[in-house]
Short mmCIF file of C-alpha atoms and ligand atoms in Angstrom, two decimals:
data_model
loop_
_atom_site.label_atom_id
_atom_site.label_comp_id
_atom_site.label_asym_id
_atom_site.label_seq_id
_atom_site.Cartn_x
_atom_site.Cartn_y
_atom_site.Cartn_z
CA UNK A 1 -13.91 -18.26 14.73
CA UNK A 2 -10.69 -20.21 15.36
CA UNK A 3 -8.44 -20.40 12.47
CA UNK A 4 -7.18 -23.71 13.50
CA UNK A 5 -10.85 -24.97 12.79
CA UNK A 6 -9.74 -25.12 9.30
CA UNK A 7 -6.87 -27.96 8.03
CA UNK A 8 -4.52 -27.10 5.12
CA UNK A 9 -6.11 -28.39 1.98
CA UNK A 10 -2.83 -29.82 -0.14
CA UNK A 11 -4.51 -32.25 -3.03
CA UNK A 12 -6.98 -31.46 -5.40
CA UNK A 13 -9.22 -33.79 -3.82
CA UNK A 14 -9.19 -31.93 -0.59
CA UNK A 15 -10.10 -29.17 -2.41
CA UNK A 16 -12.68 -30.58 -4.35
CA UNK A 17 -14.71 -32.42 -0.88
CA UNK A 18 -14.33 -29.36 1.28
CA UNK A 19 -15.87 -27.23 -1.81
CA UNK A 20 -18.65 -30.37 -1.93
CA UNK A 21 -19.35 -29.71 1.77
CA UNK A 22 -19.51 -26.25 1.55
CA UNK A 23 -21.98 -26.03 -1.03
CA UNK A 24 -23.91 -28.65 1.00
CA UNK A 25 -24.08 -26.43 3.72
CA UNK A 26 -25.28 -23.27 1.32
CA UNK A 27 -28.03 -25.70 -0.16
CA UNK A 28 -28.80 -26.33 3.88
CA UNK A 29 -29.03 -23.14 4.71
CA UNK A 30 -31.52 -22.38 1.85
CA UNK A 31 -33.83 -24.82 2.22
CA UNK A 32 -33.55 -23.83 6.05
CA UNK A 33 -34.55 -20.25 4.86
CA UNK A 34 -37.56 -21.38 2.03
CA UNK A 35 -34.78 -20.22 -0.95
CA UNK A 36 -33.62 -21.80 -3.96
CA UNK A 37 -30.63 -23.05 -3.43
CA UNK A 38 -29.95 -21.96 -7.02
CA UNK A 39 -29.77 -18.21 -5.85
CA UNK A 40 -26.70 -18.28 -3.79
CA UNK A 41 -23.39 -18.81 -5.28
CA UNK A 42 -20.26 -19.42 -3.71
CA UNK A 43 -16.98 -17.47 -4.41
CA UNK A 44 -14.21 -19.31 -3.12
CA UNK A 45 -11.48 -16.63 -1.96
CA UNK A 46 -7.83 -17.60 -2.95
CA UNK A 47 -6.00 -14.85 -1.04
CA UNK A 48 -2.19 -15.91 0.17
CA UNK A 49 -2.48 -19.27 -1.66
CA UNK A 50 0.19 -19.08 -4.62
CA UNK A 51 -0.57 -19.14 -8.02
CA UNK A 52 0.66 -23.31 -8.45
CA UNK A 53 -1.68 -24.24 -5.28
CA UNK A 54 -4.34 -22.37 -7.27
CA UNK A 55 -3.78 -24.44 -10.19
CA UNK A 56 -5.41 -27.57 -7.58
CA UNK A 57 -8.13 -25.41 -7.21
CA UNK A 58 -8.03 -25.10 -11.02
CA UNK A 59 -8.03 -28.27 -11.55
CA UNK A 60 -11.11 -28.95 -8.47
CA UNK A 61 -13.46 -27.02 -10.39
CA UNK A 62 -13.23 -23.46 -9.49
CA UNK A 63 -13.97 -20.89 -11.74
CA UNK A 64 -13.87 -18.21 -10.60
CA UNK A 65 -11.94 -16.78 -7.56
CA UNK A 66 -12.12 -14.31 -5.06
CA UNK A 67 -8.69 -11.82 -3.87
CA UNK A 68 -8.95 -9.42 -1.42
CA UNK A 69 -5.40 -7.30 -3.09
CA UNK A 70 -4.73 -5.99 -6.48
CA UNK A 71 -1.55 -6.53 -6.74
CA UNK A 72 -1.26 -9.95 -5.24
CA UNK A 73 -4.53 -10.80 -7.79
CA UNK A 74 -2.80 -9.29 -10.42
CA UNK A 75 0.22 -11.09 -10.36
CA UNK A 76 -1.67 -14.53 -10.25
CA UNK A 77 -3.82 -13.84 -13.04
CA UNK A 78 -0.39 -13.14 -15.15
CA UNK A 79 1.06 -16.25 -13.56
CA UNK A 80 -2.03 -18.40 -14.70
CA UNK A 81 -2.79 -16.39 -17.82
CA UNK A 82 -3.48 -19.94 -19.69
CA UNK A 83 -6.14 -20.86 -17.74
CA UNK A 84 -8.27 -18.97 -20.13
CA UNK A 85 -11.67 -19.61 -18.24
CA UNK A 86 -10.55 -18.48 -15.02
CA UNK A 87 -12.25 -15.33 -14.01
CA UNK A 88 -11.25 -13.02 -11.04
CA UNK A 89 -13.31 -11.29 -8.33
CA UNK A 90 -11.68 -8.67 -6.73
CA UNK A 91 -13.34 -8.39 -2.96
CA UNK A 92 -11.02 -5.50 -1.18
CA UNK A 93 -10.48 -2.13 -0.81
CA UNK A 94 -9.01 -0.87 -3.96
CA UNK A 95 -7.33 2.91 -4.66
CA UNK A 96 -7.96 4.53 -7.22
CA UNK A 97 -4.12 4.63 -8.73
CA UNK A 98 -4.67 1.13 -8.66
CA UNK A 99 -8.18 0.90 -11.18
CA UNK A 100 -6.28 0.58 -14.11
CA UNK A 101 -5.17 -3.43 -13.08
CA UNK A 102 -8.84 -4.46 -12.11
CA UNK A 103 -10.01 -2.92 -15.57
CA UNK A 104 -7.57 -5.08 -17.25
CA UNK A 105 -8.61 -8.32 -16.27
CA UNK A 106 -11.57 -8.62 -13.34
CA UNK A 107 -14.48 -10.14 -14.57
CA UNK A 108 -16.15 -8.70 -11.02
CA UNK A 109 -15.47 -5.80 -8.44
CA UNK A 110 -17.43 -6.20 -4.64
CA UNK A 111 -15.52 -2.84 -2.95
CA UNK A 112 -16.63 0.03 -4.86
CA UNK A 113 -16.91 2.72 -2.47
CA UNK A 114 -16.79 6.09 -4.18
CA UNK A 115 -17.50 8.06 -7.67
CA UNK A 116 -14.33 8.83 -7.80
CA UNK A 117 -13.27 5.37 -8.04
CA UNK A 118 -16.26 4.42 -10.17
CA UNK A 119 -15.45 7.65 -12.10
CA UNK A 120 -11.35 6.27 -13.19
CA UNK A 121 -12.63 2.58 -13.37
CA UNK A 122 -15.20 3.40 -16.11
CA UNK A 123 -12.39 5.39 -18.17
CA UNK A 124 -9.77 2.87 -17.76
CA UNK A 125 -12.36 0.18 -18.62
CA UNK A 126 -13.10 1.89 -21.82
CA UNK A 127 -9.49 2.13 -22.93
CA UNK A 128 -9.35 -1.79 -22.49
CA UNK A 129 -12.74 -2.15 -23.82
CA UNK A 130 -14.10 -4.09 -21.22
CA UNK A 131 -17.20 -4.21 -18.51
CA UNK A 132 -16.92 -4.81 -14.98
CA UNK A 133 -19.63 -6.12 -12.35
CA UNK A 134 -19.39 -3.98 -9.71
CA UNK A 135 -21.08 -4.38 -5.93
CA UNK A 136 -20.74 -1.31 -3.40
CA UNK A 137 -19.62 -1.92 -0.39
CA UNK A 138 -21.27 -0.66 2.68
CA UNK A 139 -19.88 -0.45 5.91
CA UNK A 140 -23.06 -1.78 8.18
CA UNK A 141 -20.54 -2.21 11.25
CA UNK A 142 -20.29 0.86 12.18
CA UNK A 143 -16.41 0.58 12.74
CA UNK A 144 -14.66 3.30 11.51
CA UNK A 145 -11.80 1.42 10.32
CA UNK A 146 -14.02 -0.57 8.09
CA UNK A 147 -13.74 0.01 4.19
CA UNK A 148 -16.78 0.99 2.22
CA UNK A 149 -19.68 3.97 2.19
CA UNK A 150 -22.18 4.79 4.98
CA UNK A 151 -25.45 4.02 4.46
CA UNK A 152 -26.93 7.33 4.35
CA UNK A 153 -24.50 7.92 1.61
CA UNK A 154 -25.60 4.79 -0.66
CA UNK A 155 -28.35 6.75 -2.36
CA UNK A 156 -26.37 9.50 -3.71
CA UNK A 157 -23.95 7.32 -5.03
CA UNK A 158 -26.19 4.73 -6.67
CA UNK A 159 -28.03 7.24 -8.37
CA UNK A 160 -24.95 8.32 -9.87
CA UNK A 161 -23.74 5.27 -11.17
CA UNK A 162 -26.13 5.13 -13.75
CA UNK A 163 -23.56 7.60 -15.69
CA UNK A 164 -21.03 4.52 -15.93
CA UNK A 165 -21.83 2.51 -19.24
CA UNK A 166 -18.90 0.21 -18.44
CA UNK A 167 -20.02 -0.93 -14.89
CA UNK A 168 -23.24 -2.68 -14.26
CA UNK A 169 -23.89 -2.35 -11.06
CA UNK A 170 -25.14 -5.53 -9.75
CA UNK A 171 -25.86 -5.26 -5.98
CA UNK A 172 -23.81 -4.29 -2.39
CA UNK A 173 -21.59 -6.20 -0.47
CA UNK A 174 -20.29 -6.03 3.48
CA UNK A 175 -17.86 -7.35 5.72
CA UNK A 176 -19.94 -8.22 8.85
CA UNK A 177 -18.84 -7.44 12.41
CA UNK A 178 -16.26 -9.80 13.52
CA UNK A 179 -17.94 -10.82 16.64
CA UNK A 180 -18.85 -13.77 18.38
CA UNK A 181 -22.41 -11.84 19.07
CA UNK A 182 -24.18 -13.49 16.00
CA UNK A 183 -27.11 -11.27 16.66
CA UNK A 184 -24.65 -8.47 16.17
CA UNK A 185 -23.51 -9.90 12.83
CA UNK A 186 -26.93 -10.81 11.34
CA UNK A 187 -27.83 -7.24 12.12
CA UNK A 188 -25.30 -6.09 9.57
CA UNK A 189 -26.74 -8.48 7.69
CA UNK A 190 -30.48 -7.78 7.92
CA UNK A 191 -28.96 -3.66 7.47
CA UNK A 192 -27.54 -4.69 3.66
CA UNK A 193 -30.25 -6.48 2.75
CA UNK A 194 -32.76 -3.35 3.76
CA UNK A 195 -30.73 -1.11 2.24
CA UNK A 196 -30.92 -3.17 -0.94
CA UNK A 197 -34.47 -2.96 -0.99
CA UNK A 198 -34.77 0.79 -0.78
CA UNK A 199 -32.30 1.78 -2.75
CA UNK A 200 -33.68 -0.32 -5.47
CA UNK A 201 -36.65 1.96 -5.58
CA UNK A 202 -34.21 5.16 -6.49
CA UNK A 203 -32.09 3.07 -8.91
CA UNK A 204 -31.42 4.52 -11.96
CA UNK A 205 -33.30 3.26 -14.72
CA UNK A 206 -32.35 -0.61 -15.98
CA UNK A 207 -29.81 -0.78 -12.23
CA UNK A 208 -31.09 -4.07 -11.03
CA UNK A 209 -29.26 -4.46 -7.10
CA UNK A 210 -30.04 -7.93 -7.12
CA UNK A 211 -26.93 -9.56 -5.39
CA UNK A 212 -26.34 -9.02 -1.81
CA UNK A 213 -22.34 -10.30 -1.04
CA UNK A 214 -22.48 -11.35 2.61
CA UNK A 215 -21.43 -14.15 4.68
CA UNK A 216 -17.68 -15.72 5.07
CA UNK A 217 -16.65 -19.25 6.55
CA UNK A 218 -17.38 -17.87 9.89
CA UNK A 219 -20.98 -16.56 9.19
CA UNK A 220 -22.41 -17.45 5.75
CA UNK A 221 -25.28 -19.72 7.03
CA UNK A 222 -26.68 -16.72 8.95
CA UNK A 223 -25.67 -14.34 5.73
CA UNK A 224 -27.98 -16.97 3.81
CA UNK A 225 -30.66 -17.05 6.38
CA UNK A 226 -31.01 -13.21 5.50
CA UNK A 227 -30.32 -13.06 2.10
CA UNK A 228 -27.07 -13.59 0.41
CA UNK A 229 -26.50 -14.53 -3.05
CA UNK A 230 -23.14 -14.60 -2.75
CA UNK A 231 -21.17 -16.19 0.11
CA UNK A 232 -17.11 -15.08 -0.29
CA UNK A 233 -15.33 -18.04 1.35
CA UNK A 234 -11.63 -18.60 1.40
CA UNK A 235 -10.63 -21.30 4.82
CA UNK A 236 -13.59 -23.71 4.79
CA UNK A 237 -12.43 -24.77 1.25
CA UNK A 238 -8.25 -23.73 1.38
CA UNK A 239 -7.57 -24.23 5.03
CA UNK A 240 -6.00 -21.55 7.69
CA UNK A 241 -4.54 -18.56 6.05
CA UNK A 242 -1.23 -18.05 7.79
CA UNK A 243 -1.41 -13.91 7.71
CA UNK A 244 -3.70 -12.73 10.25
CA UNK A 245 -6.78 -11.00 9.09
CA UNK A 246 -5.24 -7.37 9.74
CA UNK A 247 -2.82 -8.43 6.91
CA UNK A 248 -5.73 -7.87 4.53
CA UNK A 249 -8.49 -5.30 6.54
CA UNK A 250 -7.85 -2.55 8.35
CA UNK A 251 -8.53 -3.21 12.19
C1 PLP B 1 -10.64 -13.14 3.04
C2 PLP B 1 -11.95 -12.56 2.72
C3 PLP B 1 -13.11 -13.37 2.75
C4 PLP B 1 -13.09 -14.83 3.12
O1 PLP B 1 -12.82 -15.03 4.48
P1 PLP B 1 -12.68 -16.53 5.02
O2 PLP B 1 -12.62 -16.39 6.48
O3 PLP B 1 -11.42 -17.07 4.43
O4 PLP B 1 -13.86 -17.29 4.54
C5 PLP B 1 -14.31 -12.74 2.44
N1 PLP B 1 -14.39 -11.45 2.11
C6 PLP B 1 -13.30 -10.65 2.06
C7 PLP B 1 -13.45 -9.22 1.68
C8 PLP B 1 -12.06 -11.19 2.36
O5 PLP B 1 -10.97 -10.39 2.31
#
């Protein structure tokens, strides 16, 4: 995908069309794939926008946002701490010295990867006394580089998260193959959403994995056509993010 695809959005009416034709395309996509279109929802991902742009996006509806960085999320939650319905997703790789600023004010976390992690988010969210959502990523690419647990180590971990009364696990999440290949991509795709299934059947009692978090601007029609719930998507509805993707995953 071409970044340049995507203009700048500047006014709060940009914002608040491109977010209209987004979700048009979700509803699409469902009815496309026999689903309610009531069972995907749409994260919109706020990553290098600043904290007054995000006030348009405020002010166009959103909700709830997606960041990929802690301390980039963390600063913009302080900066827009009176927008007291605002709620923060944090979608990238997180370490653990770092747990202590998502337990403080994340209403959701999509990259839990180990029991370590999920092990020093718990205890830090107990000190604030506060709950996370929590999604674990899997890395269905393959590509080493990629953030988030193998596959064959899902099982293990989800059956230990039931030891975590602060996080409710709620599902997985993956970042698909950047490819032009789309069968290559919905394969990562079609991988989360099998994995979902069997690892609901070794879920510790009361874990429901409902959500599967799949699909960007790029992809999220094909993420729906095999699944999603939840489609993370920042330049569709912003515009072109001026740091190159590396800026925020590991290549
Ligand atoms: C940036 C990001 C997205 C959104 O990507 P877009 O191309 O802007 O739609 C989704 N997921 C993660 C983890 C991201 O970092």
């Amino acid at each position: 995908m071409n970044n340049s695809t995507f203009p700048q959005a500047e006014t709060i009416e940009h914002i608040r069309q491109n977010l209209a034709t987004v979700r048009q395309r979700i509803d699409q996509a469902c009815v496309q794939a026999g689903r309610d279109p009531k069972d995907v929802r749409l994260l919109p991902v706020s990553k290098t926008h600043s904290a007054e742009f995000l006030r348009l996006a405020y002010a166009a509806g959103c909700r709830m946002l997606g960041e990929n960085k802690i301390q980039e999320a963390y600063q913009k939650w302080q900066d827009l701490e009176d927008l007291t319905d605002l709620q923060w997703s944090i979608i990238g790789h997180l370490q653990t010295n770092k747990a202590r600023y998502v337990a403080r004010f994340a209403t959701e976390f999509h990259a839990l990867h180990s029991l370590r992690l999920a092990q020093v988010l718990d205890q830090r969210l107990t000190l604030e006394d506060r709950y996370l959502d929590v999604l674990v990523q899997v890395n269905t690419s393959g590509e080493k580089s990629k953030y988030g647990i193998a596959p064959e180590d899902a099982p293990e971990l989800i059956k230990q998260l039931g030891q975590f009364p602060r996080l409710r696990v709620r599902g997985l999440m993956t970042l698909a193959m950047l490819s032009d290949d789309s069968e290559a991509v919905r394969g990562c795709f079609i991988q989360l959403r099998e994995l979902r299934d069997s690892l609901q059947a070794i879920a510790p009692e009361g874990m429901e994995l409902k959500e599967l978090s799949m699909g960007m601007s790029g992809d999220f029609e094909l993420a729906i056509a095999e699944g999603a719930t939840i489609v993370r998507i920042g330049q569709a509805i912003f515009g072109a993010r001026s740091q190159p993707d590396s800026y925020y995953w590991p290549q």
